Coordinates of C-alpha atoms in Angstrom, one line a residue:
Chain A
M1 CA -2.9 5.6 -10.1
K2 CA -6.0 3.5 -9.3
P3 CA -7.9 4.4 -6.2
R4 CA -8.6 1.6 -3.7
Y5 CA -11.8 1.6 -1.6
T6 CA -12.1 0.0 1.8
F7 CA -14.3 0.5 4.9
G8 CA -12.9 1.6 8.2
G9 CA -15.5 -0.2 10.3
D10 CA -19.2 0.7 9.9
E11 CA -18.6 4.5 10.0
H12 CA -15.7 5.3 7.6
L13 CA -15.1 4.9 3.9
F14 CA -11.3 5.0 3.3
V15 CA -10.0 5.8 -0.2
E16 CA -6.3 5.3 -1.0
V17 CA -5.8 7.3 -4.1
D18 CA -2.3 6.0 -4.6
E19 CA 0.2 3.9 -2.7
E20 CA 3.0 6.4 -3.2
M21 CA 3.0 10.1 -2.5
S22 CA 3.0 12.5 -5.3
L23 CA 1.4 15.9 -6.1
D24 CA -0.8 14.2 -8.6
A25 CA -2.2 11.8 -5.9
F26 CA -2.7 14.7 -3.5
F27 CA -4.5 16.8 -6.2
K28 CA -6.8 13.8 -7.0
S29 CA -7.6 13.3 -3.3
L30 CA -8.3 17.0 -2.9
S31 CA -10.5 17.2 -5.9
M32 CA -12.5 14.1 -5.0
T33 CA -13.1 15.4 -1.4
R34 CA -14.2 18.8 -2.8
I35 CA -16.7 17.2 -5.1
I36 CA -18.1 15.0 -2.3
A37 CA -18.4 18.1 -0.1
E38 CA -20.2 20.0 -2.9
R39 CA -22.7 17.2 -3.4
S40 CA -23.5 17.3 0.3
V41 CA -24.4 13.7 0.5
E42 CA -26.9 13.0 3.2
G43 CA -25.4 10.8 5.9
V44 CA -21.8 12.0 5.3
T45 CA -20.7 13.7 8.5
E46 CA -17.0 14.5 7.8
I47 CA -14.5 14.5 4.9
C48 CA -10.8 14.3 5.7
P49 CA -8.3 14.7 2.9
A50 CA -4.8 13.2 3.6
N51 CA -1.6 13.1 1.6
A52 CA -2.5 10.5 -1.0
S53 CA -5.7 9.2 0.5
F54 CA -8.9 10.4 2.2
Q55 CA -11.5 9.3 4.6
V56 CA -15.3 9.9 4.6
K57 CA -17.1 9.5 7.9
F58 CA -20.7 8.6 7.6
D59 CA -23.7 7.6 9.6
P60 CA -24.8 4.1 8.4
D61 CA -28.2 4.7 10.0
V62 CA -28.7 7.3 7.3
I63 CA -26.8 6.0 4.3
A64 CA -26.0 2.4 3.5
P65 CA -22.2 1.8 3.2
D66 CA -22.5 0.4 -0.3
T67 CA -24.7 3.3 -1.4
L68 CA -22.0 5.7 -0.2
L69 CA -19.3 3.6 -1.9
E70 CA -21.0 3.8 -5.2
E71 CA -21.6 7.5 -4.8
V72 CA -17.9 8.2 -4.1
R73 CA -16.8 5.8 -6.9
S74 CA -18.9 7.8 -9.4
I75 CA -17.0 10.9 -8.4
E76 CA -13.7 9.4 -9.5
A77 CA -14.4 10.0 -13.2
E78 CA -15.6 13.6 -12.6
A79 CA -12.5 14.4 -10.5
A80 CA -10.2 13.1 -13.2
K81 CA -11.8 15.6 -15.6
A82 CA -11.5 18.5 -13.2
D83 CA -8.8 21.1 -14.0
P84 CA -5.9 20.6 -11.5
V85 CA -6.2 24.3 -10.5
L86 CA -6.4 25.5 -6.9
Q87 CA -7.2 28.9 -5.5
T88 CA -5.1 28.9 -2.4
R89 CA -2.8 30.8 0.0
L90 CA 0.9 31.3 -0.4
I91 CA 2.3 31.7 3.1
E92 CA 5.7 32.8 4.4
I93 CA 6.8 31.0 7.5
P94 CA 9.9 32.4 9.3
V95 CA 12.2 29.7 10.6
F96 CA 15.1 30.0 13.0
Y97 CA 17.1 27.0 11.9
Q98 CA 19.6 25.5 14.4
D99 CA 17.9 27.1 17.3
P100 CA 18.9 26.4 20.9
W101 CA 15.6 24.8 22.0
T102 CA 15.4 22.1 19.5
H103 CA 19.2 21.6 19.9
E104 CA 18.7 21.0 23.6
T105 CA 15.9 18.6 22.9
L106 CA 17.8 16.6 20.3
M107 CA 20.8 16.3 22.5
R108 CA 18.5 15.0 25.3
F109 CA 17.2 12.2 23.0
R110 CA 20.5 11.4 21.2
E111 CA 20.4 7.7 22.1
R112 CA 17.2 7.3 20.1
H113 CA 18.8 8.7 16.9
Q114 CA 20.5 7.1 13.9
D115 CA 23.5 9.3 14.4
P116 CA 24.2 9.9 18.1
Q117 CA 27.4 11.8 17.3
G118 CA 25.8 14.5 15.2
T119 CA 22.8 16.8 15.1
D120 CA 19.5 16.1 13.2
L121 CA 20.5 18.7 10.6
E122 CA 24.0 17.3 10.1
Y123 CA 22.5 13.8 9.6
A124 CA 19.8 15.0 7.2
A125 CA 22.4 17.0 5.2
R126 CA 24.8 14.1 4.9
I127 CA 22.3 11.4 3.9
N128 CA 20.8 13.7 1.3
G129 CA 24.2 14.5 -0.2
Y130 CA 24.6 18.1 0.8
P131 CA 28.1 19.3 1.5
S132 CA 27.1 21.3 4.6
V133 CA 24.2 22.1 6.9
E134 CA 24.0 25.6 5.4
A135 CA 23.6 24.1 1.9
F136 CA 20.9 21.8 3.3
I137 CA 19.0 24.7 4.9
A138 CA 19.2 26.5 1.6
A139 CA 17.5 23.6 -0.1
H140 CA 14.8 23.2 2.7
S141 CA 14.0 26.9 2.5
G142 CA 14.7 27.3 -1.2
S143 CA 11.5 25.7 -2.7
P144 CA 7.9 26.0 -1.7
W145 CA 5.9 23.2 0.0
F146 CA 2.3 22.0 -0.3
V147 CA 0.3 21.4 2.9
S148 CA -1.0 18.0 1.9
M149 CA -2.6 17.1 5.2
V150 CA -3.5 18.8 8.5
G151 CA -3.6 16.4 11.4
F152 CA -1.8 14.0 13.7
V153 CA -2.4 16.5 16.5
A154 CA -4.5 19.8 16.3
G155 CA -3.5 21.9 13.4
L156 CA -0.2 20.2 12.5
P157 CA 0.6 20.6 8.8
F158 CA 2.3 17.9 6.7
M159 CA 4.2 19.6 3.9
Y160 CA 5.3 18.1 0.6
Q161 CA 8.3 19.6 -1.2
M162 CA 7.5 21.1 -4.6
V163 CA 10.5 19.9 -6.5
E164 CA 11.4 17.1 -8.9
R165 CA 11.3 13.7 -7.1
E166 CA 15.1 13.2 -7.5
R167 CA 15.7 16.5 -5.6
Q168 CA 13.2 15.7 -2.8
I169 CA 14.6 15.6 0.7
Q170 CA 14.0 12.2 2.5
V171 CA 15.0 11.5 6.1
P172 CA 13.9 8.6 8.3
K173 CA 12.1 9.3 11.6
Y174 CA 14.0 8.8 14.9
L175 CA 14.7 5.2 15.7
R176 CA 12.4 5.5 18.7
P177 CA 10.1 8.5 19.1
R178 CA 11.0 11.2 21.6
T179 CA 8.7 12.0 24.5
D180 CA 9.2 15.7 24.0
T181 CA 9.3 18.2 21.1
P182 CA 9.3 21.9 21.6
K183 CA 6.2 23.7 20.4
L184 CA 6.5 25.1 16.8
T185 CA 9.4 22.8 15.9
V186 CA 10.0 22.5 12.2
G187 CA 10.4 18.8 11.7
Y188 CA 11.1 16.2 9.0
G189 CA 10.1 12.6 8.5
G190 CA 10.0 10.5 5.3
C191 CA 9.4 13.0 2.5
F192 CA 7.3 15.4 4.7
S193 CA 8.2 18.5 6.6
C194 CA 6.0 19.5 9.5
I195 CA 5.5 22.1 12.1
Y196 CA 4.6 20.7 15.6
S197 CA 1.6 22.8 16.6
V198 CA 1.9 21.8 20.3
R199 CA 4.6 20.5 22.6
G200 CA 4.7 16.7 22.9
A201 CA 5.9 13.4 21.7
G202 CA 7.3 13.1 18.2
G203 CA 9.5 11.1 15.9
Y204 CA 10.4 13.6 13.2
Q205 CA 13.9 15.1 12.9
M206 CA 14.2 18.6 14.3
F207 CA 15.6 21.4 12.1
G208 CA 14.5 24.6 13.7
I209 CA 11.6 26.5 15.2
T210 CA 9.1 29.2 14.0
P211 CA 8.1 32.1 16.2
M212 CA 4.7 32.0 14.6
P213 CA 1.9 30.2 16.5
I214 CA -0.2 27.9 14.2
F215 CA -2.8 26.7 16.8
D216 CA -4.3 28.8 19.6
P217 CA -7.2 27.2 21.5
D218 CA -7.7 30.5 23.4
Q219 CA -7.9 32.4 20.1
K220 CA -6.0 35.4 21.6
T221 CA -3.5 35.6 18.7
N222 CA -4.8 38.3 16.3
Y223 CA -4.6 36.2 13.2
L224 CA -6.2 33.1 14.9
E225 CA -9.2 35.0 16.4
D226 CA -11.6 33.7 13.8
F227 CA -10.4 30.1 13.9
M228 CA -7.9 28.5 16.2
V229 CA -6.2 26.4 13.5
F230 CA -4.0 28.3 11.0
F231 CA -3.4 25.8 8.2
R232 CA -5.7 24.2 5.6
P233 CA -4.9 21.4 3.2
G234 CA -3.8 23.0 -0.1
D235 CA -1.9 25.9 1.4
I236 CA 1.5 26.6 -0.1
V237 CA 4.3 27.4 2.3
K238 CA 7.7 29.1 1.8
F239 CA 10.1 29.0 4.7
K240 CA 12.2 32.0 5.3
P241 CA 15.4 31.5 7.4
I242 CA 15.7 34.1 10.2
D243 CA 18.4 34.7 12.9
R244 CA 18.0 35.0 16.6
A245 CA 17.4 38.7 16.6
E246 CA 14.5 38.4 14.1
Y247 CA 13.2 35.4 16.0
D248 CA 13.1 37.4 19.3
R249 CA 11.5 40.4 17.5
T250 CA 8.8 38.2 16.0
V251 CA 8.0 36.5 19.3
E252 CA 7.5 39.9 20.8
A253 CA 5.4 41.1 18.0
V254 CA 3.2 38.0 18.2
A255 CA 2.8 38.6 22.0
N256 CA 1.7 42.2 21.3
N257 CA -0.6 41.1 18.6
A258 CA 1.4 43.2 16.1
F259 CA 2.5 40.3 13.9
T260 CA 0.7 39.6 10.6
P261 CA 1.6 36.5 8.7
K262 CA 2.7 37.2 5.1
I263 CA 0.0 35.7 2.9
R264 CA -0.7 36.0 -0.8
E265 CA -3.8 34.7 -2.6
V266 CA -2.7 32.6 -5.6
E267 CA -4.0 30.3 -8.2
F268 CA -2.0 27.1 -8.5
D269 CA -2.1 25.2 -11.8
L270 CA -0.5 21.7 -11.5
R271 CA 0.0 21.4 -15.3
A272 CA 1.9 24.6 -15.6
F273 CA 3.9 23.7 -12.5
N274 CA 4.8 20.2 -13.9
A275 CA 5.8 21.8 -17.2
D276 CA 8.4 24.1 -15.6
I277 CA 8.9 23.5 -11.9
K278 CA 11.8 25.8 -11.5
G279 CA 10.2 28.7 -13.3
Y280 CA 6.9 28.2 -11.5
N281 CA 8.6 28.2 -8.1
A282 CA 10.6 31.3 -9.0
R283 CA 7.3 33.1 -9.8
L284 CA 5.8 32.0 -6.5
E285 CA 8.9 33.3 -4.7
G286 CA 8.5 36.6 -6.6
M287 CA 4.9 36.8 -5.4
I288 CA 5.7 36.3 -1.7
N289 CA 8.6 38.8 -1.9
G290 CA 6.8 41.4 -4.0
D291 CA 4.5 43.9 -2.2
Chain B
M1 CA -23.3 26.3 42.1
A2 CA -19.9 24.7 42.0
I3 CA -18.3 21.4 42.9
K4 CA -15.1 21.6 44.8
V5 CA -12.4 19.0 43.9
L6 CA -10.9 17.7 47.2
N7 CA -9.0 15.0 45.4
P8 CA -9.0 14.5 41.6
G9 CA -8.4 10.7 41.6
L10 CA -5.9 9.3 39.1
L11 CA -7.0 11.1 35.9
T12 CA -10.4 12.7 35.9
S13 CA -11.7 14.9 33.1
V14 CA -14.8 16.7 31.9
Q15 CA -16.3 14.8 29.0
D16 CA -19.6 14.9 27.0
L17 CA -20.4 12.9 23.8
G18 CA -17.5 14.4 21.9
R19 CA -16.4 17.0 19.4
P20 CA -17.1 15.6 15.9
G21 CA -16.3 17.8 12.8
Y22 CA -12.7 18.8 13.2
F23 CA -10.9 15.6 12.5
H24 CA -9.7 16.9 9.2
L25 CA -7.7 19.5 11.2
G26 CA -6.2 17.0 13.6
I27 CA -8.7 17.6 16.4
P28 CA -9.9 14.3 17.7
V29 CA -13.5 13.4 18.6
S30 CA -12.8 13.2 22.3
G31 CA -15.8 12.7 24.6
A32 CA -16.6 9.8 27.0
M33 CA -14.9 6.5 26.1
D34 CA -18.0 4.7 27.3
R35 CA -20.7 6.8 25.8
Y36 CA -23.5 4.5 26.9
A37 CA -22.5 4.9 30.5
M38 CA -22.2 8.7 30.1
R39 CA -25.7 8.9 28.5
A40 CA -27.2 6.7 31.3
A41 CA -25.7 8.9 34.0
N42 CA -27.1 12.1 32.4
L43 CA -30.5 10.6 31.9
L44 CA -30.7 9.5 35.5
V45 CA -30.2 13.1 36.7
G46 CA -32.5 14.6 34.2
N47 CA -29.9 16.0 31.8
D48 CA -29.7 15.9 28.1
E49 CA -27.7 12.8 27.1
G50 CA -25.0 15.2 25.7
A51 CA -24.5 17.2 28.9
A52 CA -20.9 17.2 30.3
G53 CA -20.0 15.0 33.3
L54 CA -16.8 13.6 34.7
E55 CA -14.9 10.6 33.5
A56 CA -12.6 9.0 36.1
V57 CA -10.3 6.1 35.3
F58 CA -9.3 3.4 37.9
V59 CA -9.5 5.7 40.9
G60 CA -12.5 7.9 41.8
P61 CA -12.3 11.6 42.8
E62 CA -13.5 13.2 46.0
L63 CA -15.9 16.0 45.4
A64 CA -17.6 18.5 47.8
F65 CA -21.0 19.9 46.8
E66 CA -22.0 23.5 47.5
E67 CA -25.7 23.1 47.1
D68 CA -28.4 20.3 47.3
T69 CA -28.6 18.5 44.0
V70 CA -28.8 15.0 42.4
V71 CA -25.9 13.0 41.1
A72 CA -25.5 9.6 39.4
V73 CA -22.5 7.3 38.8
T74 CA -22.4 4.7 36.1
G75 CA -19.8 2.7 34.2
A76 CA -17.2 0.6 36.0
D77 CA -17.9 -1.2 39.3
M78 CA -16.6 1.1 42.0
P79 CA -18.5 1.6 45.2
V80 CA -20.0 5.1 45.5
K81 CA -20.0 6.9 48.9
I82 CA -21.7 10.0 50.1
D83 CA -20.2 11.2 53.4
G84 CA -18.6 7.8 53.7
E85 CA -21.8 5.8 53.3
I86 CA -22.1 3.3 50.5
Q87 CA -24.7 4.2 47.8
P88 CA -26.0 2.3 44.8
S89 CA -24.5 3.0 41.4
W90 CA -26.5 3.5 38.2
T91 CA -29.0 5.4 40.5
A92 CA -30.0 9.0 40.9
L93 CA -28.7 10.0 44.3
P94 CA -29.7 13.1 46.3
I95 CA -26.7 14.9 47.7
K96 CA -26.9 17.8 50.2
A97 CA -24.9 21.0 50.4
G98 CA -21.6 20.3 52.2
Q99 CA -21.7 16.6 51.5
V100 CA -18.8 14.8 49.9
L101 CA -19.0 12.2 47.1
S102 CA -16.2 9.7 47.1
F103 CA -15.4 6.2 46.0
D104 CA -14.0 2.8 47.2
F105 CA -11.6 0.7 45.1
L106 CA -12.5 -0.4 41.6
T107 CA -13.7 -4.0 41.4
A108 CA -14.5 -4.3 37.6
G109 CA -14.3 -2.2 34.5
A110 CA -12.1 0.9 34.2
R111 CA -14.0 4.1 34.0
I112 CA -16.8 5.6 36.0
Y113 CA -19.1 8.5 34.8
I114 CA -20.4 11.1 37.2
A115 CA -23.3 13.2 36.1
V116 CA -24.7 16.1 38.2
A117 CA -28.1 17.7 37.5
G118 CA -27.5 20.6 35.2
G119 CA -24.2 19.2 33.9
I120 CA -20.7 20.5 34.3
D121 CA -20.9 24.0 32.8
V122 CA -17.4 24.7 31.4
P123 CA -17.3 26.8 28.2
V124 CA -18.2 25.0 25.0
A125 CA -15.1 24.8 22.7
L126 CA -15.8 23.8 19.0
G127 CA -19.2 22.5 19.9
S128 CA -18.2 20.4 22.9
R129 CA -17.2 20.6 26.6
S130 CA -14.9 17.5 26.3
T131 CA -11.3 17.8 27.4
Y132 CA -8.6 17.5 24.7
P133 CA -5.5 17.8 26.9
I134 CA -2.8 17.7 24.1
G135 CA -4.4 20.7 22.5
A136 CA -5.3 22.4 25.8
L137 CA -8.8 22.6 24.4
G138 CA -12.2 22.3 26.2
G139 CA -12.9 20.8 29.6
F140 CA -11.8 22.6 32.7
K141 CA -9.0 24.9 31.5
G142 CA -8.1 22.4 28.8
R143 CA -6.8 19.8 31.3
A144 CA -7.7 17.0 33.7
I145 CA -9.2 18.3 37.0
A146 CA -6.9 19.0 39.9
K147 CA -7.2 19.5 43.6
G148 CA -8.8 22.8 44.5
D149 CA -10.6 23.3 41.2
E150 CA -14.2 24.6 41.4
L151 CA -16.2 23.0 38.7
P152 CA -19.2 25.2 37.6
V153 CA -22.5 23.4 37.4
G154 CA -25.4 24.4 35.0
R155 CA -29.0 25.0 35.8
P156 CA -30.8 21.7 36.5
S157 CA -33.7 20.7 34.3
G158 CA -35.9 19.8 37.3
N159 CA -36.5 16.3 35.8
A160 CA -34.1 14.6 38.2
A161 CA -36.0 12.0 40.3
S162 CA -33.9 10.7 43.2
G163 CA -33.9 7.0 43.6
R164 CA -34.6 6.2 40.0
S165 CA -32.2 3.6 38.7
V166 CA -31.1 1.7 35.5
P167 CA -32.5 -1.8 35.5
D168 CA -29.9 -4.5 35.8
A169 CA -30.4 -5.8 32.3
L170 CA -29.5 -2.4 30.9
R171 CA -26.3 -2.0 32.9
R172 CA -23.0 -2.8 31.3
E173 CA -21.6 -6.2 31.8
N174 CA -17.8 -6.7 32.1
P175 CA -17.3 -10.1 30.4
V176 CA -13.9 -11.7 30.6
P177 CA -12.3 -12.8 28.3
V178 CA -13.4 -9.9 26.1
E179 CA -14.3 -10.2 22.5
L180 CA -13.8 -7.2 20.3
R181 CA -15.3 -7.4 16.8
I182 CA -13.2 -6.1 13.9
L183 CA -14.2 -5.4 10.3
P184 CA -10.9 -6.3 8.5
G185 CA -9.8 -3.9 5.8
L186 CA -7.8 -0.6 5.3
Y187 CA -4.3 -2.1 4.8
D188 CA -4.8 -5.7 5.8
H189 CA -3.4 -6.8 2.4
R190 CA 0.0 -5.8 3.7
V191 CA 0.2 -9.0 5.9
T192 CA 0.1 -12.6 4.9
K193 CA -3.2 -14.4 5.0
A194 CA -1.9 -17.0 7.5
S195 CA -0.6 -14.4 9.9
L196 CA -3.9 -12.5 9.8
E197 CA -5.8 -15.7 10.5
R198 CA -3.5 -16.3 13.5
F199 CA -4.2 -12.7 14.7
F200 CA -7.9 -13.6 15.0
E201 CA -7.2 -16.9 16.7
E202 CA -4.8 -16.0 19.4
E203 CA -5.4 -14.5 22.8
W204 CA -4.1 -11.0 23.5
K205 CA -3.9 -9.1 26.7
V206 CA -4.5 -5.3 27.3
A207 CA -1.0 -3.7 27.8
P208 CA -0.3 -1.1 30.5
E209 CA -0.2 1.5 27.7
A210 CA -3.9 1.9 27.4
D211 CA -5.5 5.3 27.6
R212 CA -7.9 7.7 26.0
M213 CA -5.6 7.9 22.9
G214 CA -5.5 4.2 22.3
Y215 CA -5.4 0.7 23.7
R216 CA -2.3 -1.4 23.1
F217 CA -2.4 -5.2 23.2
R218 CA 0.3 -7.8 23.8
G219 CA 0.8 -11.6 23.8
G220 CA 0.1 -12.6 20.2
T221 CA 2.5 -13.5 17.5
P222 CA 4.0 -10.7 15.3
L223 CA 2.4 -10.3 11.9
E224 CA 4.3 -11.3 8.8
F225 CA 4.3 -8.8 5.9
N226 CA 3.9 -9.5 2.3
E227 CA 7.1 -8.3 0.6
R228 CA 7.0 -5.1 -1.4
E229 CA 9.3 -2.3 -2.4
Q230 CA 8.1 0.5 -0.1
P231 CA 6.3 3.2 -2.0
F232 CA 7.8 6.7 -2.2
G233 CA 7.0 8.7 0.9
A234 CA 6.0 5.7 3.0
G235 CA 9.1 5.2 5.1
S236 CA 11.4 2.1 5.2
D237 CA 9.6 -0.1 7.7
P238 CA 7.2 -2.7 6.1
S239 CA 4.5 -1.5 8.6
N240 CA 4.8 2.1 7.2
I241 CA 2.4 3.7 4.8
V242 CA 2.2 7.2 3.3
D243 CA 0.7 9.1 6.3
S244 CA -3.1 8.8 6.1
C245 CA -6.1 9.4 8.2
Y246 CA -6.7 7.0 11.1
P247 CA -10.3 6.1 11.5
Y248 CA -11.8 6.1 15.0
G249 CA -11.5 2.5 16.2
S250 CA -8.8 1.5 13.6
V251 CA -6.3 -1.2 14.6
Q252 CA -2.7 -0.3 13.7
V253 CA 0.2 -2.6 14.3
P254 CA 3.5 -0.7 14.3
G255 CA 6.3 -3.0 13.3
G256 CA 3.8 -5.8 13.1
T257 CA 4.1 -6.5 16.8
E258 CA 1.6 -4.9 19.1
P259 CA -1.8 -3.9 17.9
I260 CA -3.2 -0.5 19.1
I261 CA -6.9 0.4 18.9
L262 CA -7.2 4.1 18.5
H263 CA -9.8 5.7 20.7
R264 CA -11.4 9.1 21.4
D265 CA -8.3 11.3 21.9
A266 CA -6.2 9.5 19.2
V267 CA -4.0 11.2 16.7
S268 CA -6.0 11.8 13.5
G269 CA -3.5 10.3 11.2
G270 CA 0.0 8.9 10.7
G271 CA 2.2 6.5 8.9
Y272 CA 1.4 3.0 10.3
F273 CA -0.7 0.5 8.5
M274 CA -4.0 -0.7 9.9
I275 CA -5.5 -4.2 9.6
G276 CA -9.1 -3.1 10.2
T277 CA -11.4 -1.3 12.5
V278 CA -13.3 -2.2 15.7
I279 CA -17.0 -1.9 14.9
S280 CA -18.9 1.0 16.4
A281 CA -20.9 -1.2 18.7
D282 CA -17.8 -2.4 20.6
M283 CA -16.0 0.9 21.1
D284 CA -17.7 1.7 24.5
L285 CA -16.6 -1.6 25.8
I286 CA -12.9 -0.8 25.2
G287 CA -13.1 2.1 27.6
Q288 CA -13.9 -0.4 30.4
L289 CA -10.9 -2.7 29.9
Q290 CA -8.2 -2.9 32.5
P291 CA -4.6 -3.8 31.7
N292 CA -4.0 -7.5 31.4
T293 CA -7.6 -8.3 30.4
P294 CA -7.5 -11.3 28.1
T295 CA -9.0 -10.3 24.8
R296 CA -9.9 -12.0 21.5
F297 CA -10.4 -10.2 18.2
S298 CA -13.1 -11.7 16.1
R299 CA -13.7 -11.0 12.4
V300 CA -17.1 -9.8 11.3
T301 CA -18.7 -8.7 8.0
M302 CA -20.2 -5.3 7.4
E303 CA -23.7 -6.9 7.7
E304 CA -22.8 -8.2 11.2
A305 CA -21.3 -4.9 12.2
L306 CA -24.6 -3.1 11.2
E307 CA -26.6 -5.8 13.0
A308 CA -24.5 -5.2 16.2
R309 CA -25.0 -1.5 15.8
R310 CA -28.8 -1.9 15.6
A311 CA -28.7 -4.0 18.8
R312 CA -26.7 -1.3 20.6
A313 CA -29.2 1.3 19.4
A314 CA -32.1 -0.8 20.6
M315 CA -30.5 -1.1 24.0
L316 CA -30.1 2.6 24.2
D317 CA -33.8 3.0 23.3
H318 CA -34.7 0.7 26.1
L319 CA -32.6 2.8 28.5
R320 CA -34.4 5.9 27.3
M321 CA -37.8 4.3 27.9
A322 CA -36.8 3.0 31.3
L323 CA -35.7 6.4 32.5
K324 CA -38.5 8.5 30.9

């Protein structure tokens, strides 16, 4: 893992921490961006961590591009020494898999899909070697996920599955992107799951829908009053399968401002996680289920 | 005071200089695509350069004014009319209560900027009044303006001097063919040297898919990729990368075929490789390109990019002096 530095025009420094996605690359990207933020370098206007890379926006009238490059390079060694430990949130996201709304949408765009005869879930289950859609859903909702990037559109989380690489779900995107995706669709593309924060175009496979808004520009949803975007890079997500009745109840509770997302403050240690992934995930699951 | 929208035009939205600071959460910079023109319009009517005005693409709106005030229209060449009479553009124009501001057909460029003394006074959202329609954020109710809307106007500064205008030398030119300067980088190592050379030699044309999110180009030869085993998480197409941030102005080439320059309402990231970034000095110009405009991409160094940036800044200083 050797970071690669390149400029995005005269206003962005772009750092690819690693070509391939891994939790190690994400942690390195996150720790480098945190150190840059702590140093509050004059002329740096914005720091954006992504999955295995990050971008630093700067004002070249204030800091010379090469000066910034040297500053960020010097952080690399410091970041390597930092403990891979993160104080973060563990969040339960209810998901109504195989819901009627994403089903209607995926049928409408069937000719853009690899498998026009099946559904997105049937296709994903088959190519990942699961005997049934139910078994696939159990895998998708069975392990936690790291929010490794927030973006594309406002507040959309990219989530990386916290399991051994050989167990990771991988699904290609649609052959041609759809022009429509229901709001709050739980999607999948490459090795990332996502939640579409708004309705719109999209190319990720559609697995289900969450009743829990994650972006509210009007800030009327109780838990989005302080800030309109719910997710932050570094959040840990656990999906909880729900049925239609619970979906409807939750939608109503959200509308009445009576819904509170289930959130636990946790300390995540990458070394302990890598030493015993299964055991670590079981502990995380225990924390979200315990009161 | 309010402005009544009699006809919104094709796509007209409230914009200021943008909403920096939230890109890491997927919220784009937004704001005027031609920020120089937006600043000029504001300065003409005595506003702060960052006041909100209207950006209209290809077709101008028809607006009725409730009170006497001062307006200015800059940007693309599109004849300005008040109650049907042609008026000069890049000029502070008095308009009386009950009068209607409208436009003739576009003759050059793509976007006009309309400033009114006091600015369009929609609520500030995350530090800006700019419209981000995908997120239903900012602007007038988070969307483009529509017939019947009443746009609130702020209190004028009193510094508007009717008749004042921007000197010709400080107005935008619309050169054709257009040259856009690119600093190569980001993921340009993914394509062969020869095909990158060709990219900068060939003539491209603006495609019909050109909007505030991005400008697509056609007509050149597809890029050839250096072979590699795709890294884990990147996706199977050779133009795919592990989803990363997309810098403002970056040039992505999905499938290697049609370059797209990301602009002010672009998605903040994704999984397509980029061959470089249009330099900051040339971003305003893109907002004035019409579909089919012949375009060449030229390669510059960081030094040249910074030199061009200084030249743009100097031009803006001249504008500020001229309108003081």
